[in-house]
CSV table of N, CA and C and ligand atoms in Angstrom, one decimal:
chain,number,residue,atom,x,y,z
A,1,UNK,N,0.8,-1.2,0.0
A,1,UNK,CA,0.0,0.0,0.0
A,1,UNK,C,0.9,1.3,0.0
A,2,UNK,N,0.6,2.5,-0.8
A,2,UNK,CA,0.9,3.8,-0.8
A,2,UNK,C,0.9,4.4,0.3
A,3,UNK,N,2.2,4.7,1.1
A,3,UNK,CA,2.0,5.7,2.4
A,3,UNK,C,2.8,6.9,1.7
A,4,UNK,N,2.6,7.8,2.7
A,4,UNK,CA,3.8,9.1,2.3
A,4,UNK,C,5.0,8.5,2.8
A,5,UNK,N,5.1,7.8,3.6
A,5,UNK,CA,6.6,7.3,3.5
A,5,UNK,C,7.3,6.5,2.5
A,6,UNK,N,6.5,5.4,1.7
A,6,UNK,CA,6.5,4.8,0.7
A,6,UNK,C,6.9,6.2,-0.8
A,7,UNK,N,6.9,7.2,-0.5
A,7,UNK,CA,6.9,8.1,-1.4
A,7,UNK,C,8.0,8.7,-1.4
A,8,UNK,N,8.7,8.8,0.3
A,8,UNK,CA,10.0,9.3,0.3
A,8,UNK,C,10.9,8.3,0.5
A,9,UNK,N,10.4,7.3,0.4
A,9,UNK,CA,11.2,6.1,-0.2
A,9,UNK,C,11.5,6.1,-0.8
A,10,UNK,N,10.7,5.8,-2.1
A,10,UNK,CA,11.0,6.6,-4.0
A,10,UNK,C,11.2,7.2,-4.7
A,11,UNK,N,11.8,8.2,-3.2
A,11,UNK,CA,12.0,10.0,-3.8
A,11,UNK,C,11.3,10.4,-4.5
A,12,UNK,N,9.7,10.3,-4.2
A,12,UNK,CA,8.8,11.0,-4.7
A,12,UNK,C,8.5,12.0,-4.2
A,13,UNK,N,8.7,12.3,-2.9
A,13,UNK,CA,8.5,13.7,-2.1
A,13,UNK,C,9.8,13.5,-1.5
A,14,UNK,N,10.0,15.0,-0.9
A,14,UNK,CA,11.5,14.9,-0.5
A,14,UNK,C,12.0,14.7,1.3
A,15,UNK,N,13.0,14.6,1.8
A,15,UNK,CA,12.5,14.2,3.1
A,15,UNK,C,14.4,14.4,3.4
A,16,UNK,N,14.5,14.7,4.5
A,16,UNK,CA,16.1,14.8,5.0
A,16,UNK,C,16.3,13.3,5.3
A,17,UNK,N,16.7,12.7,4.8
A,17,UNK,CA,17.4,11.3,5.3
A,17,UNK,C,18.9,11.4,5.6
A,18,UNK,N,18.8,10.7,6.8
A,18,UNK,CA,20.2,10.4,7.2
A,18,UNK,C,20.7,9.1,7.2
A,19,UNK,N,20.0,8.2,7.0
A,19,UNK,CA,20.4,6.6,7.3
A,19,UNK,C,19.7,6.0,6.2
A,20,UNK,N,20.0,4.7,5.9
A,20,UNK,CA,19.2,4.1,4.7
A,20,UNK,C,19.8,2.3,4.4
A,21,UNK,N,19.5,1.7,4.8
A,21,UNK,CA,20.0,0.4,3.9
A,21,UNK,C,18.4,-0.5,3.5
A,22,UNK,N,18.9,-1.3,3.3
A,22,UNK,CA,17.7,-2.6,2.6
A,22,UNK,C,16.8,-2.7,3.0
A,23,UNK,N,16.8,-2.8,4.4
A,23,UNK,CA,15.3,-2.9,5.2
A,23,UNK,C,14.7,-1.9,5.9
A,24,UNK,N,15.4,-0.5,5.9
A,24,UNK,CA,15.0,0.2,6.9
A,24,UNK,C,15.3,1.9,6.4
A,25,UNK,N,14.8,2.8,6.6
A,25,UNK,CA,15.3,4.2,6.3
A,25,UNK,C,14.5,5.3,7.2
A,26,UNK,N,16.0,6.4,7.7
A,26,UNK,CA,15.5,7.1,8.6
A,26,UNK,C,15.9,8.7,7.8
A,27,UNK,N,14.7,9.4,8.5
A,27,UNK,CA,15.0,10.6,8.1
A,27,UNK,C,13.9,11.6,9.0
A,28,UNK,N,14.3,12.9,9.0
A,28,UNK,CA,13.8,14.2,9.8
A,28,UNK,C,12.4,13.9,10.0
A,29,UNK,N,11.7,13.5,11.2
A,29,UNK,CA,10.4,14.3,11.3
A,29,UNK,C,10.0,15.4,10.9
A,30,UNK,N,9.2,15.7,10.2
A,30,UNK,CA,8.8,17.4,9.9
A,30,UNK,C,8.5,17.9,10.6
A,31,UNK,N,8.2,17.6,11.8
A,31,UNK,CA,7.6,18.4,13.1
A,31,UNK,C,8.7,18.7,13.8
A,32,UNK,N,9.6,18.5,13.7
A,32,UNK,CA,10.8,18.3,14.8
A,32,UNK,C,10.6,18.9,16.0
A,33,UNK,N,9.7,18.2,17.0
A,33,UNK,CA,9.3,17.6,18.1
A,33,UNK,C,10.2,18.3,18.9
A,34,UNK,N,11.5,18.1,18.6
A,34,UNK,CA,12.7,18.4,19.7
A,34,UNK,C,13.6,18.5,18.6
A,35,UNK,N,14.9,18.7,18.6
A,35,UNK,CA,16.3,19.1,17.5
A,35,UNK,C,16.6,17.8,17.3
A,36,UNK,N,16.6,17.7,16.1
A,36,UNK,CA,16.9,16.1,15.7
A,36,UNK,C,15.8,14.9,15.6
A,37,UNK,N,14.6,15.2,16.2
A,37,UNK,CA,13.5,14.3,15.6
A,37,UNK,C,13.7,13.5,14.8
A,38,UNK,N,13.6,12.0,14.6
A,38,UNK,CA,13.7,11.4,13.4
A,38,UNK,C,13.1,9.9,13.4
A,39,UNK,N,12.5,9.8,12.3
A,39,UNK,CA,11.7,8.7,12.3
A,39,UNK,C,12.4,7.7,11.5
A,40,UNK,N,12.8,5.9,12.1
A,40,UNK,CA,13.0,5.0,11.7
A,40,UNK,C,11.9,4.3,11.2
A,41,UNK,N,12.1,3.4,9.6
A,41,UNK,CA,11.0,3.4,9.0
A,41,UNK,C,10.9,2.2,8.5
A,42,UNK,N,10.6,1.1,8.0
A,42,UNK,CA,10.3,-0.3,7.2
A,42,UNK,C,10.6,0.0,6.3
A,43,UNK,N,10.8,-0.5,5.1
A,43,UNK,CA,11.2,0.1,3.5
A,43,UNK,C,9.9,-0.3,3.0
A,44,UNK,N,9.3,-1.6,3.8
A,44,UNK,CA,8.1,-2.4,3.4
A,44,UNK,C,7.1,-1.8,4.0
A,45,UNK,N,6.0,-1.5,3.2
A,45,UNK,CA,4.7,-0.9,4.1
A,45,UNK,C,4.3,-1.1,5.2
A,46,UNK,N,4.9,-2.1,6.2
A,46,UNK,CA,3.7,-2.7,7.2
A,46,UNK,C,3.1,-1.9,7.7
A,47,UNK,N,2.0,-2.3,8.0
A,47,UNK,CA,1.1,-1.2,9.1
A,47,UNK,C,1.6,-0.8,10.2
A,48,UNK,N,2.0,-2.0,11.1
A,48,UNK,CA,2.5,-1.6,12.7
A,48,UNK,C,3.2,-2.9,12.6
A,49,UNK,N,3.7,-2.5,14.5
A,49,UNK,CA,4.2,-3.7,15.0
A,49,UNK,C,3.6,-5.2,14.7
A,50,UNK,N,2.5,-5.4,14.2
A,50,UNK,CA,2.1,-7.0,14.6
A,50,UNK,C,2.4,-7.5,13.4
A,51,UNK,N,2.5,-6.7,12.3
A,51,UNK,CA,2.9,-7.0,10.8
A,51,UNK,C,4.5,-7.1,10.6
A,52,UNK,N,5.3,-6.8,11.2
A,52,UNK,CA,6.6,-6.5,10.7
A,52,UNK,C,7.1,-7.8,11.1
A,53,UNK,N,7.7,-8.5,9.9
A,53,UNK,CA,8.7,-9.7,10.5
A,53,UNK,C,9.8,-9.9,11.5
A,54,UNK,N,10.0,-10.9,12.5
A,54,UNK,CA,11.1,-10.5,13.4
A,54,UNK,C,12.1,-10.2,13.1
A,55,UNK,N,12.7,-10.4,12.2
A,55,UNK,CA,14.0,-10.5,11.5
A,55,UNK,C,14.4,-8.8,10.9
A,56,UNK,N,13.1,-8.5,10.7
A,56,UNK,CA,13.2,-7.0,10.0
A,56,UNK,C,13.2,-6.1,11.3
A,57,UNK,N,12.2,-6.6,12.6
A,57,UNK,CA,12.4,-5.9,13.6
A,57,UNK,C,13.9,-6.0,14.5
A,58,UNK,N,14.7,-6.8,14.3
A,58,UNK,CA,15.6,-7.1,14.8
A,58,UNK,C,16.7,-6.7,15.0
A,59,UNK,N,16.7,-6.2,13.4
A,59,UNK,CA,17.2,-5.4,12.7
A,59,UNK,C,17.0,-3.5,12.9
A,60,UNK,N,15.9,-3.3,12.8
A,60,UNK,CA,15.4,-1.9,13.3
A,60,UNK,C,16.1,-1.8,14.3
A,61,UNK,N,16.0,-2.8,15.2
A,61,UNK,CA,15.9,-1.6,16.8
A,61,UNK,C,17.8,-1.3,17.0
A,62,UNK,N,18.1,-2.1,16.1
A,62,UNK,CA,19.8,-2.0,16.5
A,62,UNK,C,19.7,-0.5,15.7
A,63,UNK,N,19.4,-0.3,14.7
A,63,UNK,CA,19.3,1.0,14.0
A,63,UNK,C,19.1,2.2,14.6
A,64,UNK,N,18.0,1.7,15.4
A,64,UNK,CA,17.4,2.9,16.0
A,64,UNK,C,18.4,3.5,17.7
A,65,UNK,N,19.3,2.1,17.8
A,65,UNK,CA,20.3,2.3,18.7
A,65,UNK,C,21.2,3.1,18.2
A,66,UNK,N,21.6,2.7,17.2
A,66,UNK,CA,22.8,3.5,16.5
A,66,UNK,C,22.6,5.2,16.6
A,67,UNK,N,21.3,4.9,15.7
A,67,UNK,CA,20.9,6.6,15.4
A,67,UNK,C,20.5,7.4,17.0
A,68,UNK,N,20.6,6.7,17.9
A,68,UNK,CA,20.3,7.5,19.2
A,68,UNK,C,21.1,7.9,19.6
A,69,UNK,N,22.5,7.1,19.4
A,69,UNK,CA,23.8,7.8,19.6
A,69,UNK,C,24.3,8.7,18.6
A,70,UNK,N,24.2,8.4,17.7
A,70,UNK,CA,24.9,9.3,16.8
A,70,UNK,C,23.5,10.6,16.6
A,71,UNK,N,22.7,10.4,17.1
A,71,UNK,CA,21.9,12.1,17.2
A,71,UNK,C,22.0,12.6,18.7
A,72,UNK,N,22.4,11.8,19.8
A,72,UNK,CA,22.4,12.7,20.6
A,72,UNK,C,24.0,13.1,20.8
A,73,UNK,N,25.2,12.7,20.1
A,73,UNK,CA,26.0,13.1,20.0
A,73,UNK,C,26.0,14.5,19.1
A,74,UNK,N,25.5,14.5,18.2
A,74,UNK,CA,25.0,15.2,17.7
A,74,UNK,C,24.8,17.0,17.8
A,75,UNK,N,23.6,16.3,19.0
A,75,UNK,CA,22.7,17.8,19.2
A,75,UNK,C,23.2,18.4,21.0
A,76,UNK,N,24.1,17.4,21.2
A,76,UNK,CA,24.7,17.0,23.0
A,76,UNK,C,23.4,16.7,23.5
A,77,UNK,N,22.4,15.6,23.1
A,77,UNK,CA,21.2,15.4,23.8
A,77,UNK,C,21.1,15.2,25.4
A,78,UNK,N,20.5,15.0,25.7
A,78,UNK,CA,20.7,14.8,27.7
A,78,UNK,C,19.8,13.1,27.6
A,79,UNK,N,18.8,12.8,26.6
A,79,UNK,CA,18.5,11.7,26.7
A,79,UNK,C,17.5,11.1,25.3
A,80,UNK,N,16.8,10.6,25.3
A,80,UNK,CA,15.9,9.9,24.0
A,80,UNK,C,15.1,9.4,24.5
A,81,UNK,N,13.2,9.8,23.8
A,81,UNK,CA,12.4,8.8,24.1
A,81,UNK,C,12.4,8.0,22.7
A,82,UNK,N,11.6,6.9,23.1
A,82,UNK,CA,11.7,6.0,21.8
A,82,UNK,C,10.4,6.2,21.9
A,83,UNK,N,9.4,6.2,21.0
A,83,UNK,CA,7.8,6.1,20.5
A,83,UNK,C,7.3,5.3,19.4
A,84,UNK,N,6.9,4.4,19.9
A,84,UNK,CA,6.0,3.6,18.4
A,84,UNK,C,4.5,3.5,18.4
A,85,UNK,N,3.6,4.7,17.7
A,85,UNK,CA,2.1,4.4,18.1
A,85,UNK,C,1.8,3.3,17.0
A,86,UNK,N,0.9,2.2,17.5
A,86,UNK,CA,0.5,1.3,17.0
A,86,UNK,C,-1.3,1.3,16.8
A,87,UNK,N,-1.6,2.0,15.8
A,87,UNK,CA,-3.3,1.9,15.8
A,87,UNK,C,-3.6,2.8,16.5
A,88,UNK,N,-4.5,3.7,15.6
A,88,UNK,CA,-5.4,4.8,15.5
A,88,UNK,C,-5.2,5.4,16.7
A,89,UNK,N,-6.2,4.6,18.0
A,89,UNK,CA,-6.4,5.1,19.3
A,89,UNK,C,-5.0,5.2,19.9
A,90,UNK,N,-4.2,4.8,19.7
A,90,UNK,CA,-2.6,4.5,20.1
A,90,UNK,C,-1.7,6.3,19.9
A,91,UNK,N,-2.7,6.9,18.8
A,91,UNK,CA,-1.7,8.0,18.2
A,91,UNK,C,-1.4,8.2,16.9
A,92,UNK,N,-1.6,6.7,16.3
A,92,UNK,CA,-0.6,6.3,15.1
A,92,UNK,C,-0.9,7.5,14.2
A,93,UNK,N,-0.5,8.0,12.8
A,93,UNK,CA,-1.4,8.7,12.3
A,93,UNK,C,-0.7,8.2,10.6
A,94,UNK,N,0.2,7.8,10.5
A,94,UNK,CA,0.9,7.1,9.7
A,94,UNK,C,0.9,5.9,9.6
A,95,UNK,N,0.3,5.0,8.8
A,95,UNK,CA,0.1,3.8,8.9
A,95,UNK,C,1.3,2.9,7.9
A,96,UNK,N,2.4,3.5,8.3
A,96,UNK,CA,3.6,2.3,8.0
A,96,UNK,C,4.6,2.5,8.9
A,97,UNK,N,4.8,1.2,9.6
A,97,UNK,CA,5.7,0.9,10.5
A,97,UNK,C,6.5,2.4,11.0
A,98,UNK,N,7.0,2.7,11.8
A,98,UNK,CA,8.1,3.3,12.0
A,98,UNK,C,8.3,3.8,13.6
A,99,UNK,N,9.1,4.1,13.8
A,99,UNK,CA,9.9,4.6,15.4
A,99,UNK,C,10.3,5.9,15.2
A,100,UNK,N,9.8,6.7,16.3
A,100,UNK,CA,10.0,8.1,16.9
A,100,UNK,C,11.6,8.1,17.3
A,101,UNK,N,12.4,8.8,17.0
A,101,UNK,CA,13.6,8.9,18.0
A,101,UNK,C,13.5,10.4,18.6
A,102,UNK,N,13.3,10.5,19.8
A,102,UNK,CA,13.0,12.5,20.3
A,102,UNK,C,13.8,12.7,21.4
A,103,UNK,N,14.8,13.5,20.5
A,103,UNK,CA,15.7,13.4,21.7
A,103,UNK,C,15.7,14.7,22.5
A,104,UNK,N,16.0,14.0,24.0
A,104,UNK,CA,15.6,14.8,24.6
A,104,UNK,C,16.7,16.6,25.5
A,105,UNK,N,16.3,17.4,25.7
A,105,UNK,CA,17.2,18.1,26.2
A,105,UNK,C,16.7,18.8,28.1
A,106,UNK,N,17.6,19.7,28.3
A,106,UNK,CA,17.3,20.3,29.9
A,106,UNK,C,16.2,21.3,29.1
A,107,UNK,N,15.4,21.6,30.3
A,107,UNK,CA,14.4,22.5,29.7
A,107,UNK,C,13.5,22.3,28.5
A,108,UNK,N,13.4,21.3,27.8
A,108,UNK,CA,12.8,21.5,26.9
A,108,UNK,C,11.1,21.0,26.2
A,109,UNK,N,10.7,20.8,27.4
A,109,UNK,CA,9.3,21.5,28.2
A,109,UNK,C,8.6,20.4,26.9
A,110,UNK,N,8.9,19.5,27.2
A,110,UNK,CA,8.5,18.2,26.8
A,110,UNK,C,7.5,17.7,27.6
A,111,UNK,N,6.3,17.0,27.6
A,111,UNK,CA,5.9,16.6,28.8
A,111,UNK,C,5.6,15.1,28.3
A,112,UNK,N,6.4,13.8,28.8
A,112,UNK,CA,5.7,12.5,28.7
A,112,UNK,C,5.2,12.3,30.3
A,113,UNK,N,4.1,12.2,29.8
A,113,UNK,CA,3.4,11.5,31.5
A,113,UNK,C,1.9,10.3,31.3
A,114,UNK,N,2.5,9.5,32.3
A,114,UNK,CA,1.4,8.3,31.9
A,114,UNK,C,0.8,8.2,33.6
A,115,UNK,N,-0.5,8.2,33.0
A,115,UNK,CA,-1.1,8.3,34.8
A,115,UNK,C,-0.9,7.2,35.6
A,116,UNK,N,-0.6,7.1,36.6
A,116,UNK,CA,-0.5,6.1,37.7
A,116,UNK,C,-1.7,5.8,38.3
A,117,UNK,N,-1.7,4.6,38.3
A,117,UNK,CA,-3.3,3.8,38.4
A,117,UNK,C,-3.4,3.1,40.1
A,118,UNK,N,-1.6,3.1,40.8
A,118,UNK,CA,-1.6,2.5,41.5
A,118,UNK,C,-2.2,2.7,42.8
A,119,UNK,N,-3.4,3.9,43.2
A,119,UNK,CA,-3.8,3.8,44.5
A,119,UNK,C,-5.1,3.7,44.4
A,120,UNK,N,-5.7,2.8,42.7
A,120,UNK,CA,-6.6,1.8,42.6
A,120,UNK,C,-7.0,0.4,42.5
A,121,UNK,N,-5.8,0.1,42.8
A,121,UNK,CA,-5.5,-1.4,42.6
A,121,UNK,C,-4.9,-2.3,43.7
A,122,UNK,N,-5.3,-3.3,43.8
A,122,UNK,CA,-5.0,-4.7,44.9
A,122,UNK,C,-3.9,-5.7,44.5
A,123,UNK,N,-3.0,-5.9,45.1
A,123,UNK,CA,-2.5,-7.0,44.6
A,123,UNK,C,-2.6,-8.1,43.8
A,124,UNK,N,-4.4,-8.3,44.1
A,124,UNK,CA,-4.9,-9.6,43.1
A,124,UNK,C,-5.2,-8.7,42.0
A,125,UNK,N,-5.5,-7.5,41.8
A,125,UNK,CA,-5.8,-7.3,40.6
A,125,UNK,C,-4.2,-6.9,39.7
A,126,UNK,N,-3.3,-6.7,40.3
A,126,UNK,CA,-1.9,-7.2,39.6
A,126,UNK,C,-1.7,-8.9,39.2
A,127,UNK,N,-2.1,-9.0,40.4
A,127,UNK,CA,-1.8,-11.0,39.8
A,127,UNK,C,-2.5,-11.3,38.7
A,128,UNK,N,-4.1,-10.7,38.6
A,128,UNK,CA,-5.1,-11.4,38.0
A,128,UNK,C,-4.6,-10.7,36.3
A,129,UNK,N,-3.9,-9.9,36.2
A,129,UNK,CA,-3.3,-9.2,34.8
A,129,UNK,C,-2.1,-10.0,34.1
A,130,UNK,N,-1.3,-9.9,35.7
A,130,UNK,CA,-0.3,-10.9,35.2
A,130,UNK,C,-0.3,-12.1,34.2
A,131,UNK,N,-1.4,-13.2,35.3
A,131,UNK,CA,-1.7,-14.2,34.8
A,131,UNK,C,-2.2,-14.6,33.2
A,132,UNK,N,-2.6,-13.1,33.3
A,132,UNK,CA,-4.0,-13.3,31.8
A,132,UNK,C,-2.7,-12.7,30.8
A,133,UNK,N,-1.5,-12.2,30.9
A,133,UNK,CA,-0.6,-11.8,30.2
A,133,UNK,C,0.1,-13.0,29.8
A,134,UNK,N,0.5,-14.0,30.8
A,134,UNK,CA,1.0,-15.3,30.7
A,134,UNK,C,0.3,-16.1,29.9
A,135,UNK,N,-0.8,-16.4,30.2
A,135,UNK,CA,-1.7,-17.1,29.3
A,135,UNK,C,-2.0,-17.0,28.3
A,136,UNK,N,-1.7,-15.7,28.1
A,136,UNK,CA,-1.9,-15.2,26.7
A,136,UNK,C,-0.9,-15.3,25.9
A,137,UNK,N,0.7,-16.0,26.4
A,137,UNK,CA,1.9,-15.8,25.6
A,137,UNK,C,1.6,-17.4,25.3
A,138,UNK,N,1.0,-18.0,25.9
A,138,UNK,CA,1.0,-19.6,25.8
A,138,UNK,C,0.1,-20.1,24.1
B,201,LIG,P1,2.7,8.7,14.1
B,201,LIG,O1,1.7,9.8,14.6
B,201,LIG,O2,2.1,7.8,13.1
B,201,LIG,O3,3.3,8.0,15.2
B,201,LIG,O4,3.8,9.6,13.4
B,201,LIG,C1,3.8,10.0,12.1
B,201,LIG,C2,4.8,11.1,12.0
B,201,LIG,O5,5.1,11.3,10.6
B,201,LIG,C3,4.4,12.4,12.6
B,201,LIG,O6,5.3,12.8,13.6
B,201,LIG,C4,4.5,13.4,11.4
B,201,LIG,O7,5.1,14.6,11.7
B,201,LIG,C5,5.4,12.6,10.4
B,201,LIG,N1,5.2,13.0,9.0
B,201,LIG,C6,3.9,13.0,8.4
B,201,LIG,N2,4.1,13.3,7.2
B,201,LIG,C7,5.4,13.5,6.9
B,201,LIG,C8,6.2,13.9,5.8
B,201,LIG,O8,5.7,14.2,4.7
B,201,LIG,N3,7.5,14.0,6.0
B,201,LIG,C9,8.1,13.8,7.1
B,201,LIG,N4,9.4,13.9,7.2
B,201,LIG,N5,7.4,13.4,8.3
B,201,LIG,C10,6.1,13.3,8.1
């Protein structure tokens, strides 16, 4: 399927790339989120994570190690989030594979925050998650 990424793959639209081999290509977020933004990408359309072969993911995430160092070396980052929205409700808005790299600096009034659930919850209702995570890998 045709994504806009599939386009700056084929240098059909244009896009700052810094990285590129067979299975994978990274280049500028247009938003640039923070200095240095940049999204690691499939070469192959997948949709998301549940589509991408292991072998191709296996591959990515070493990539996206690379490029975390060599961008926060870069920009002297103070740290990196990694982001992969997966489906609609998730954020995604791009529907071929790819990884956020946003790196991070002092001050720079970023906010990731994920709400803490913990002073509604029982220990059995941790076990009872647990378990249903377990059984679910089986
Ligand atoms: P998602 O919301 O799917 O996790 O991320 C999609 C990302 O793709 C967004 O951060 C958005 O800024 C980026 N994006 C969308 N269109 C283009 C484009 O044409 N060029 C580049 N370089 N980035 C794009």
């Amino acid at each position: 399927m045709e994504t806009i990424f599939t386009k700056i793959i084929k240098r059909e639209i244009p896009a700052h790339i810094v990285y590129e081999d067979d299975l994978v290509i990274a280049f500028l977020d247009i938003t640039q989120t923070t200095l240095g933004h940049t999204l690691v990408v499939t070469k192959e359309p997948y949709k998301n994570i549940f589509e991408v072969p292991e072998d191709t993911l296996k591959h990515l995430i070493v990539v996206v190690k690379n490029l975390s160092v060599a961008i926060s070396n870069a920009f002297n980052a103070s740290g990196v989030n990694l982001l992969n929205n997966n489906g609609a409700m998730a954020g995604q808005t791009v529907f071929h594979y790819h990884v956020h790299i946003i790196p991070r600096f002092k001050n720079d009034d970023i906010k990731v925050e994920l709400p803490n659930q913990m002073s509604t919850l029982t220990q059995e209702d941790y076990k009872k998650r647990a378990a249903m995570i377990i059984a679910a890998l089986s």
